[in-house]
Amino acid sequence: PGAQVVYGITYGNRGSVVAQGVQISDTLPAGFNYVGAYPAPDSVSPVLVWEVGELAAQSDTATLVVTATVPSTAAGSRTYSNTVQMYGDSPELDTWNNQAKAATWIGTKSYLPLVIRPE
């Protein structure tokens, strides 16, 4: 709780046709505070959105980097989900790979004292 997390979002176009009107959205886990991203998104509230535009067929991958702060009140031993979606104007046969989720586990470690009893 209170620490920063960094998410890397890698995307590209593996298809054989140009993808047009491509947008990428990132929904941070509830309570996480957006710190920054590279490159900066076109919109940040309430969902981060990048207007990618056109992606060439068989394009190389690119990466977006997002930094957020975990709320200091985050419950320990809990997993938070970050959801990313990619969509566009072009018709697409395979959409199964247009969404991803990252699980972020937040917890604290407790160290108990070691007690040795004499024999």
mmCIF file of N, CA and C in Angstrom:
data_model
loop_
_atom_site.group_PDB
_atom_site.id
_atom_site.type_symbol
_atom_site.label_atom_id
_atom_site.label_comp_id
_atom_site.label_asym_id
_atom_site.label_seq_id
_atom_site.Cartn_x
_atom_site.Cartn_y
_atom_site.Cartn_z
ATOM 1 N N PRO A 1 0.824 -1.206 0.000
ATOM 2 C CA PRO A 1 0.000 0.000 0.000
ATOM 3 C C PRO A 1 0.859 1.258 0.000
ATOM 4 N N GLY A 2 0.484 2.230 -0.839
ATOM 5 C CA GLY A 2 1.208 3.483 -0.942
ATOM 6 C C GLY A 2 2.348 3.471 -1.946
ATOM 7 N N ALA A 3 2.695 2.308 -2.477
ATOM 8 C CA ALA A 3 3.807 2.193 -3.427
ATOM 9 C C ALA A 3 3.331 2.460 -4.855
ATOM 10 N N GLN A 4 4.295 2.693 -5.739
ATOM 11 C CA GLN A 4 3.966 2.858 -7.152
ATOM 12 C C GLN A 4 4.084 1.517 -7.867
ATOM 13 N N VAL A 5 3.233 1.323 -8.866
ATOM 14 C CA VAL A 5 3.309 0.156 -9.743
ATOM 15 C C VAL A 5 3.464 0.659 -11.175
ATOM 16 N N VAL A 6 4.126 -0.133 -11.994
ATOM 17 C CA VAL A 6 4.342 0.227 -13.393
ATOM 18 C C VAL A 6 3.799 -0.909 -14.256
ATOM 19 N N TYR A 7 2.932 -0.559 -15.204
ATOM 20 C CA TYR A 7 2.367 -1.523 -16.139
ATOM 21 C C TYR A 7 2.941 -1.250 -17.528
ATOM 22 N N GLY A 8 3.350 -2.294 -18.223
ATOM 23 C CA GLY A 8 3.790 -2.180 -19.607
ATOM 24 C C GLY A 8 2.732 -2.783 -20.510
ATOM 25 N N ILE A 9 2.285 -2.033 -21.496
ATOM 26 C CA ILE A 9 1.250 -2.484 -22.425
ATOM 27 C C ILE A 9 1.894 -2.596 -23.806
ATOM 28 N N THR A 10 2.060 -3.808 -24.295
ATOM 29 C CA THR A 10 2.679 -4.033 -25.598
ATOM 30 C C THR A 10 1.589 -4.368 -26.597
ATOM 31 N N TYR A 11 1.616 -3.723 -27.757
ATOM 32 C CA TYR A 11 0.577 -3.925 -28.762
ATOM 33 C C TYR A 11 1.176 -3.911 -30.161
ATOM 34 N N GLY A 12 0.419 -4.415 -31.105
ATOM 35 C CA GLY A 12 0.825 -4.427 -32.507
ATOM 36 C C GLY A 12 -0.308 -4.979 -33.351
ATOM 37 N N ASN A 13 -0.049 -5.156 -34.629
ATOM 38 C CA ASN A 13 -1.046 -5.693 -35.554
ATOM 39 C C ASN A 13 -0.441 -6.917 -36.240
ATOM 40 N N ARG A 14 -0.880 -8.097 -35.832
ATOM 41 C CA ARG A 14 -0.384 -9.333 -36.424
ATOM 42 C C ARG A 14 -1.164 -9.718 -37.674
ATOM 43 N N GLY A 15 -2.227 -8.991 -37.954
ATOM 44 C CA GLY A 15 -3.078 -9.302 -39.096
ATOM 45 C C GLY A 15 -2.447 -8.960 -40.427
ATOM 46 N N SER A 16 -3.138 -9.368 -41.492
ATOM 47 C CA SER A 16 -2.619 -9.153 -42.848
ATOM 48 C C SER A 16 -3.189 -7.895 -43.505
ATOM 49 N N VAL A 17 -4.022 -7.136 -42.787
ATOM 50 C CA VAL A 17 -4.561 -5.885 -43.319
ATOM 51 C C VAL A 17 -4.322 -4.753 -42.325
ATOM 52 N N VAL A 18 -4.336 -3.542 -42.827
ATOM 53 C CA VAL A 18 -4.139 -2.356 -41.987
ATOM 54 C C VAL A 18 -5.310 -2.228 -41.009
ATOM 55 N N ALA A 19 -5.002 -1.952 -39.753
ATOM 56 C CA ALA A 19 -6.034 -1.690 -38.744
ATOM 57 C C ALA A 19 -6.208 -0.178 -38.656
ATOM 58 N N GLN A 20 -7.454 0.283 -38.776
ATOM 59 C CA GLN A 20 -7.723 1.719 -38.765
ATOM 60 C C GLN A 20 -8.544 2.114 -37.548
ATOM 61 N N GLY A 21 -8.361 3.368 -37.133
ATOM 62 C CA GLY A 21 -9.122 3.890 -36.002
ATOM 63 C C GLY A 21 -8.832 3.174 -34.699
ATOM 64 N N VAL A 22 -7.597 2.745 -34.507
ATOM 65 C CA VAL A 22 -7.226 1.955 -33.328
ATOM 66 C C VAL A 22 -7.149 2.835 -32.086
ATOM 67 N N GLN A 23 -7.758 2.342 -31.020
ATOM 68 C CA GLN A 23 -7.689 2.983 -29.707
ATOM 69 C C GLN A 23 -7.302 1.923 -28.682
ATOM 70 N N ILE A 24 -6.570 2.356 -27.676
ATOM 71 C CA ILE A 24 -6.220 1.482 -26.563
ATOM 72 C C ILE A 24 -6.715 2.151 -25.297
ATOM 73 N N SER A 25 -7.414 1.377 -24.466
ATOM 74 C CA SER A 25 -7.896 1.922 -23.194
ATOM 75 C C SER A 25 -7.334 1.089 -22.044
ATOM 76 N N ASP A 26 -7.051 1.759 -20.949
ATOM 77 C CA ASP A 26 -6.526 1.109 -19.751
ATOM 78 C C ASP A 26 -7.367 1.553 -18.565
ATOM 79 N N THR A 27 -8.017 0.592 -17.930
ATOM 80 C CA THR A 27 -8.811 0.865 -16.737
ATOM 81 C C THR A 27 -8.003 0.419 -15.532
ATOM 82 N N LEU A 28 -7.466 1.389 -14.806
ATOM 83 C CA LEU A 28 -6.676 1.072 -13.620
ATOM 84 C C LEU A 28 -7.577 0.477 -12.541
ATOM 85 N N PRO A 29 -7.001 -0.310 -11.636
ATOM 86 C CA PRO A 29 -7.800 -0.860 -10.550
ATOM 87 C C PRO A 29 -8.436 0.259 -9.714
ATOM 88 N N ALA A 30 -9.582 -0.021 -9.152
ATOM 89 C CA ALA A 30 -10.305 0.958 -8.331
ATOM 90 C C ALA A 30 -9.409 1.474 -7.213
ATOM 91 N N GLY A 31 -9.338 2.797 -7.096
ATOM 92 C CA GLY A 31 -8.563 3.434 -6.043
ATOM 93 C C GLY A 31 -7.122 3.741 -6.409
ATOM 94 N N PHE A 32 -6.604 3.128 -7.474
ATOM 95 C CA PHE A 32 -5.239 3.421 -7.899
ATOM 96 C C PHE A 32 -5.206 4.819 -8.514
ATOM 97 N N ASN A 33 -4.175 5.576 -8.204
ATOM 98 C CA ASN A 33 -4.061 6.945 -8.704
ATOM 99 C C ASN A 33 -3.077 6.999 -9.865
ATOM 100 N N TYR A 34 -3.534 7.538 -10.986
ATOM 101 C CA TYR A 34 -2.701 7.691 -12.172
ATOM 102 C C TYR A 34 -1.589 8.697 -11.877
ATOM 103 N N VAL A 35 -0.345 8.310 -12.161
ATOM 104 C CA VAL A 35 0.802 9.189 -11.956
ATOM 105 C C VAL A 35 1.287 9.741 -13.289
ATOM 106 N N GLY A 36 1.429 8.863 -14.290
ATOM 107 C CA GLY A 36 1.906 9.289 -15.588
ATOM 108 C C GLY A 36 2.012 8.114 -16.534
ATOM 109 N N ALA A 37 2.285 8.429 -17.795
ATOM 110 C CA ALA A 37 2.438 7.389 -18.806
ATOM 111 C C ALA A 37 3.352 7.895 -19.905
ATOM 112 N N TYR A 38 3.999 6.940 -20.567
ATOM 113 C CA TYR A 38 4.812 7.285 -21.727
ATOM 114 C C TYR A 38 4.487 6.325 -22.844
ATOM 115 N N PRO A 39 4.066 6.828 -23.984
ATOM 116 C CA PRO A 39 3.691 8.223 -24.212
ATOM 117 C C PRO A 39 2.408 8.572 -23.450
ATOM 118 N N ALA A 40 2.188 9.863 -23.306
ATOM 119 C CA ALA A 40 1.005 10.323 -22.564
ATOM 120 C C ALA A 40 -0.272 9.937 -23.299
ATOM 121 N N PRO A 41 -1.314 9.539 -22.552
ATOM 122 C CA PRO A 41 -2.588 9.206 -23.188
ATOM 123 C C PRO A 41 -3.291 10.467 -23.687
ATOM 124 N N ASP A 42 -4.224 10.276 -24.612
ATOM 125 C CA ASP A 42 -5.014 11.398 -25.124
ATOM 126 C C ASP A 42 -6.111 11.800 -24.151
ATOM 127 N N SER A 43 -6.513 10.878 -23.289
ATOM 128 C CA SER A 43 -7.539 11.137 -22.283
ATOM 129 C C SER A 43 -7.160 10.357 -21.032
ATOM 130 N N VAL A 44 -7.429 10.940 -19.846
ATOM 131 C CA VAL A 44 -7.045 10.257 -18.609
ATOM 132 C C VAL A 44 -8.195 10.032 -17.633
ATOM 133 N N SER A 45 -9.367 10.488 -17.933
ATOM 134 C CA SER A 45 -10.423 10.399 -16.930
ATOM 135 C C SER A 45 -11.719 9.864 -17.511
ATOM 136 N N PRO A 46 -12.315 8.870 -16.921
ATOM 137 C CA PRO A 46 -11.791 8.034 -15.825
ATOM 138 C C PRO A 46 -10.906 6.900 -16.324
ATOM 139 N N VAL A 47 -10.893 6.670 -17.629
ATOM 140 C CA VAL A 47 -10.096 5.600 -18.233
ATOM 141 C C VAL A 47 -9.005 6.236 -19.087
ATOM 142 N N LEU A 48 -7.809 5.666 -19.062
ATOM 143 C CA LEU A 48 -6.723 6.153 -19.922
ATOM 144 C C LEU A 48 -6.995 5.685 -21.349
ATOM 145 N N VAL A 49 -6.909 6.601 -22.324
ATOM 146 C CA VAL A 49 -7.188 6.245 -23.722
ATOM 147 C C VAL A 49 -6.100 6.832 -24.620
ATOM 148 N N TRP A 50 -5.557 5.972 -25.482
ATOM 149 C CA TRP A 50 -4.603 6.392 -26.502
ATOM 150 C C TRP A 50 -5.265 6.242 -27.857
ATOM 151 N N GLU A 51 -5.217 7.300 -28.664
ATOM 152 C CA GLU A 51 -5.726 7.279 -30.046
ATOM 153 C C GLU A 51 -4.554 6.893 -30.936
ATOM 154 N N VAL A 52 -4.405 5.612 -31.210
ATOM 155 C CA VAL A 52 -3.272 5.114 -31.987
ATOM 156 C C VAL A 52 -3.435 5.434 -33.462
ATOM 157 N N GLY A 53 -4.673 5.358 -33.959
ATOM 158 C CA GLY A 53 -4.930 5.638 -35.374
ATOM 159 C C GLY A 53 -4.764 4.401 -36.223
ATOM 160 N N GLU A 54 -3.792 4.425 -37.121
ATOM 161 C CA GLU A 54 -3.591 3.330 -38.069
ATOM 162 C C GLU A 54 -2.405 2.464 -37.657
ATOM 163 N N LEU A 55 -2.607 1.144 -37.751
ATOM 164 C CA LEU A 55 -1.526 0.192 -37.506
ATOM 165 C C LEU A 55 -1.319 -0.628 -38.775
ATOM 166 N N ALA A 56 -0.133 -0.579 -39.306
ATOM 167 C CA ALA A 56 0.173 -1.320 -40.529
ATOM 168 C C ALA A 56 0.041 -2.818 -40.297
ATOM 169 N N ALA A 57 -0.262 -3.552 -41.355
ATOM 170 C CA ALA A 57 -0.327 -5.008 -41.278
ATOM 171 C C ALA A 57 1.044 -5.554 -40.885
ATOM 172 N N GLN A 58 1.046 -6.572 -40.045
ATOM 173 C CA GLN A 58 2.281 -7.211 -39.586
ATOM 174 C C GLN A 58 3.266 -6.202 -38.982
ATOM 175 N N SER A 59 2.720 -5.212 -38.271
ATOM 176 C CA SER A 59 3.567 -4.158 -37.701
ATOM 177 C C SER A 59 4.388 -4.667 -36.527
ATOM 178 N N ASP A 60 5.491 -3.972 -36.267
ATOM 179 C CA ASP A 60 6.282 -4.256 -35.077
ATOM 180 C C ASP A 60 5.468 -3.869 -33.852
ATOM 181 N N THR A 61 5.844 -4.399 -32.711
ATOM 182 C CA THR A 61 5.129 -4.048 -31.491
ATOM 183 C C THR A 61 5.640 -2.723 -30.935
ATOM 184 N N ALA A 62 4.785 -2.084 -30.164
ATOM 185 C CA ALA A 62 5.124 -0.855 -29.453
ATOM 186 C C ALA A 62 4.676 -1.051 -28.004
ATOM 187 N N THR A 63 5.195 -0.240 -27.111
ATOM 188 C CA THR A 63 4.867 -0.392 -25.695
ATOM 189 C C THR A 63 4.464 0.942 -25.081
ATOM 190 N N LEU A 64 3.410 0.904 -24.297
ATOM 191 C CA LEU A 64 2.976 2.030 -23.479
ATOM 192 C C LEU A 64 3.365 1.696 -22.042
ATOM 193 N N VAL A 65 3.835 2.678 -21.302
ATOM 194 C CA VAL A 65 4.225 2.452 -19.912
ATOM 195 C C VAL A 65 3.366 3.345 -19.023
ATOM 196 N N VAL A 66 2.684 2.735 -18.073
ATOM 197 C CA VAL A 66 1.760 3.457 -17.182
ATOM 198 C C VAL A 66 2.229 3.295 -15.734
ATOM 199 N N THR A 67 2.298 4.417 -15.015
ATOM 200 C CA THR A 67 2.662 4.390 -13.601
ATOM 201 C C THR A 67 1.474 4.847 -12.773
ATOM 202 N N ALA A 68 1.193 4.117 -11.703
ATOM 203 C CA ALA A 68 0.081 4.447 -10.805
ATOM 204 C C ALA A 68 0.531 4.229 -9.364
ATOM 205 N N THR A 69 -0.176 4.855 -8.444
ATOM 206 C CA THR A 69 0.098 4.675 -7.022
ATOM 207 C C THR A 69 -1.013 3.845 -6.403
ATOM 208 N N VAL A 70 -0.606 2.850 -5.644
ATOM 209 C CA VAL A 70 -1.561 2.021 -4.910
ATOM 210 C C VAL A 70 -2.059 2.846 -3.727
ATOM 211 N N PRO A 71 -3.374 2.865 -3.484
ATOM 212 C CA PRO A 71 -3.860 3.655 -2.352
ATOM 213 C C PRO A 71 -3.266 3.160 -1.032
ATOM 214 N N SER A 72 -2.964 4.090 -0.142
ATOM 215 C CA SER A 72 -2.399 3.703 1.157
ATOM 216 C C SER A 72 -3.396 2.914 1.991
ATOM 217 N N THR A 73 -4.660 2.996 1.632
ATOM 218 C CA THR A 73 -5.702 2.257 2.351
ATOM 219 C C THR A 73 -6.023 0.915 1.694
ATOM 220 N N ALA A 74 -5.205 0.506 0.698
ATOM 221 C CA ALA A 74 -5.475 -0.757 -0.006
ATOM 222 C C ALA A 74 -5.454 -1.919 0.979
ATOM 223 N N ALA A 75 -6.442 -2.777 0.833
ATOM 224 C CA ALA A 75 -6.537 -3.942 1.704
ATOM 225 C C ALA A 75 -5.393 -4.903 1.412
ATOM 226 N N GLY A 76 -4.749 -5.381 2.453
ATOM 227 C CA GLY A 76 -3.667 -6.333 2.288
ATOM 228 C C GLY A 76 -4.182 -7.688 1.844
ATOM 229 N N SER A 77 -3.304 -8.450 1.233
ATOM 230 C CA SER A 77 -3.625 -9.795 0.742
ATOM 231 C C SER A 77 -4.818 -9.787 -0.191
ATOM 232 N N ARG A 78 -4.772 -8.892 -1.158
ATOM 233 C CA ARG A 78 -5.850 -8.790 -2.137
ATOM 234 C C ARG A 78 -5.248 -8.582 -3.525
ATOM 235 N N THR A 79 -5.913 -9.114 -4.532
ATOM 236 C CA THR A 79 -5.469 -8.950 -5.912
ATOM 237 C C THR A 79 -6.336 -7.909 -6.602
ATOM 238 N N TYR A 80 -5.693 -6.949 -7.246
ATOM 239 C CA TYR A 80 -6.378 -5.898 -7.993
ATOM 240 C C TYR A 80 -6.150 -6.153 -9.481
ATOM 241 N N SER A 81 -7.153 -5.845 -10.299
ATOM 242 C CA SER A 81 -7.078 -6.151 -11.726
ATOM 243 C C SER A 81 -7.010 -4.882 -12.568
ATOM 244 N N ASN A 82 -6.007 -4.831 -13.448
ATOM 245 C CA ASN A 82 -5.850 -3.747 -14.415
ATOM 246 C C ASN A 82 -6.279 -4.297 -15.778
ATOM 247 N N THR A 83 -7.221 -3.634 -16.453
ATOM 248 C CA THR A 83 -7.771 -4.146 -17.712
ATOM 249 C C THR A 83 -7.418 -3.227 -18.873
ATOM 250 N N VAL A 84 -6.884 -3.821 -19.945
ATOM 251 C CA VAL A 84 -6.525 -3.085 -21.153
ATOM 252 C C VAL A 84 -7.322 -3.654 -22.319
ATOM 253 N N GLN A 85 -7.871 -2.754 -23.159
ATOM 254 C CA GLN A 85 -8.606 -3.168 -24.354
ATOM 255 C C GLN A 85 -8.076 -2.398 -25.561
ATOM 256 N N MET A 86 -8.090 -3.078 -26.703
ATOM 257 C CA MET A 86 -7.687 -2.454 -27.961
ATOM 258 C C MET A 86 -8.823 -2.676 -28.944
ATOM 259 N N TYR A 87 -9.244 -1.623 -29.609
ATOM 260 C CA TYR A 87 -10.343 -1.743 -30.552
ATOM 261 C C TYR A 87 -10.132 -0.759 -31.686
ATOM 262 N N GLY A 88 -10.832 -0.989 -32.781
ATOM 263 C CA GLY A 88 -10.660 -0.130 -33.944
ATOM 264 C C GLY A 88 -11.865 -0.165 -34.852
ATOM 265 N N ASP A 89 -11.767 0.565 -35.969
ATOM 266 C CA ASP A 89 -12.861 0.663 -36.926
ATOM 267 C C ASP A 89 -12.874 -0.488 -37.929
ATOM 268 N N SER A 90 -11.740 -1.152 -38.110
ATOM 269 C CA SER A 90 -11.638 -2.210 -39.116
ATOM 270 C C SER A 90 -12.295 -3.493 -38.609
ATOM 271 N N PRO A 91 -13.018 -4.198 -39.493
ATOM 272 C CA PRO A 91 -13.575 -5.497 -39.087
ATOM 273 C C PRO A 91 -12.433 -6.467 -38.777
ATOM 274 N N GLU A 92 -12.673 -7.343 -37.833
ATOM 275 C CA GLU A 92 -11.622 -8.242 -37.392
ATOM 276 C C GLU A 92 -12.200 -9.615 -37.114
ATOM 277 N N LEU A 93 -11.521 -10.658 -37.578
ATOM 278 C CA LEU A 93 -11.993 -12.020 -37.364
ATOM 279 C C LEU A 93 -11.649 -12.524 -35.973
ATOM 280 N N ASP A 94 -10.442 -12.250 -35.525
ATOM 281 C CA ASP A 94 -9.995 -12.714 -34.209
ATOM 282 C C ASP A 94 -9.894 -11.542 -33.251
ATOM 283 N N THR A 95 -10.796 -11.494 -32.290
ATOM 284 C CA THR A 95 -10.760 -10.412 -31.301
ATOM 285 C C THR A 95 -10.345 -10.916 -29.922
ATOM 286 N N TRP A 96 -10.055 -12.194 -29.808
ATOM 287 C CA TRP A 96 -9.695 -12.784 -28.515
ATOM 288 C C TRP A 96 -8.443 -12.148 -27.914
ATOM 289 N N ASN A 97 -7.563 -11.616 -28.757
ATOM 290 C CA ASN A 97 -6.315 -11.055 -28.246
ATOM 291 C C ASN A 97 -6.354 -9.530 -28.103
ATOM 292 N N ASN A 98 -7.535 -8.962 -28.087
ATOM 293 C CA ASN A 98 -7.671 -7.505 -27.980
ATOM 294 C C ASN A 98 -7.926 -7.032 -26.554
ATOM 295 N N GLN A 99 -7.819 -7.927 -25.601
ATOM 296 C CA GLN A 99 -8.029 -7.553 -24.205
ATOM 297 C C GLN A 99 -7.051 -8.325 -23.338
ATOM 298 N N ALA A 100 -6.579 -7.670 -22.297
ATOM 299 C CA ALA A 100 -5.676 -8.318 -21.349
ATOM 300 C C ALA A 100 -5.940 -7.779 -19.956
ATOM 301 N N LYS A 101 -5.660 -8.611 -18.969
ATOM 302 C CA LYS A 101 -5.780 -8.192 -17.575
ATOM 303 C C LYS A 101 -4.479 -8.524 -16.863
ATOM 304 N N ALA A 102 -4.072 -7.606 -16.007
ATOM 305 C CA ALA A 102 -2.896 -7.835 -15.175
ATOM 306 C C ALA A 102 -3.350 -7.886 -13.725
ATOM 307 N N ALA A 103 -2.960 -8.921 -13.040
ATOM 308 C CA ALA A 103 -3.297 -9.067 -11.629
ATOM 309 C C ALA A 103 -2.164 -8.495 -10.789
ATOM 310 N N THR A 104 -2.510 -7.579 -9.904
ATOM 311 C CA THR A 104 -1.529 -6.973 -9.007
ATOM 312 C C THR A 104 -1.898 -7.354 -7.584
ATOM 313 N N TRP A 105 -1.039 -8.144 -6.962
ATOM 314 C CA TRP A 105 -1.308 -8.565 -5.588
ATOM 315 C C TRP A 105 -0.699 -7.552 -4.636
ATOM 316 N N ILE A 106 -1.508 -7.086 -3.696
ATOM 317 C CA ILE A 106 -1.055 -6.127 -2.692
ATOM 318 C C ILE A 106 -1.103 -6.821 -1.342
ATOM 319 N N GLY A 107 -0.033 -6.778 -0.639
ATOM 320 C CA GLY A 107 0.013 -7.411 0.669
ATOM 321 C C GLY A 107 1.195 -6.894 1.463
ATOM 322 N N THR A 108 1.229 -7.263 2.686
ATOM 323 C CA THR A 108 2.342 -6.903 3.544
ATOM 324 C C THR A 108 2.896 -8.172 4.161
ATOM 325 N N LYS A 109 4.159 -8.126 4.497
ATOM 326 C CA LYS A 109 4.792 -9.271 5.134
ATOM 327 C C LYS A 109 4.831 -9.026 6.630
ATOM 328 N N SER A 110 4.550 -10.055 7.352
ATOM 329 C CA SER A 110 4.641 -9.975 8.804
ATOM 330 C C SER A 110 5.746 -10.913 9.260
ATOM 331 N N TYR A 111 6.589 -10.416 10.097
ATOM 332 C CA TYR A 111 7.664 -11.227 10.640
ATOM 333 C C TYR A 111 7.367 -11.493 12.107
ATOM 334 N N LEU A 112 7.288 -12.751 12.431
ATOM 335 C CA LEU A 112 7.026 -13.136 13.811
ATOM 336 C C LEU A 112 8.361 -13.419 14.492
ATOM 337 N N PRO A 113 8.467 -13.094 15.771
ATOM 338 C CA PRO A 113 9.741 -13.359 16.465
ATOM 339 C C PRO A 113 9.965 -14.867 16.582
ATOM 340 N N LEU A 114 11.214 -15.244 16.515
ATOM 341 C CA LEU A 114 11.579 -16.637 16.668
ATOM 342 C C LEU A 114 11.798 -16.902 18.150
ATOM 343 N N VAL A 115 11.067 -17.842 18.658
ATOM 344 C CA VAL A 115 11.183 -18.185 20.072
ATOM 345 C C VAL A 115 11.808 -19.579 20.170
ATOM 346 N N ILE A 116 12.889 -19.669 20.903
ATOM 347 C CA ILE A 116 13.548 -20.966 21.097
ATOM 348 C C ILE A 116 13.413 -21.341 22.552
ATOM 349 N N ARG A 117 12.897 -22.510 22.782
ATOM 350 C CA ARG A 117 12.745 -22.986 24.154
ATOM 351 C C ARG A 117 13.959 -23.859 24.509
ATOM 352 N N PRO A 118 14.482 -23.638 25.668
ATOM 353 C CA PRO A 118 15.600 -24.498 26.068
ATOM 354 C C PRO A 118 15.114 -25.919 26.255
ATOM 355 N N GLU A 119 15.965 -26.844 25.956
ATOM 356 C CA GLU A 119 15.596 -28.254 26.111
ATOM 357 C C GLU A 119 15.759 -28.719 27.515
#
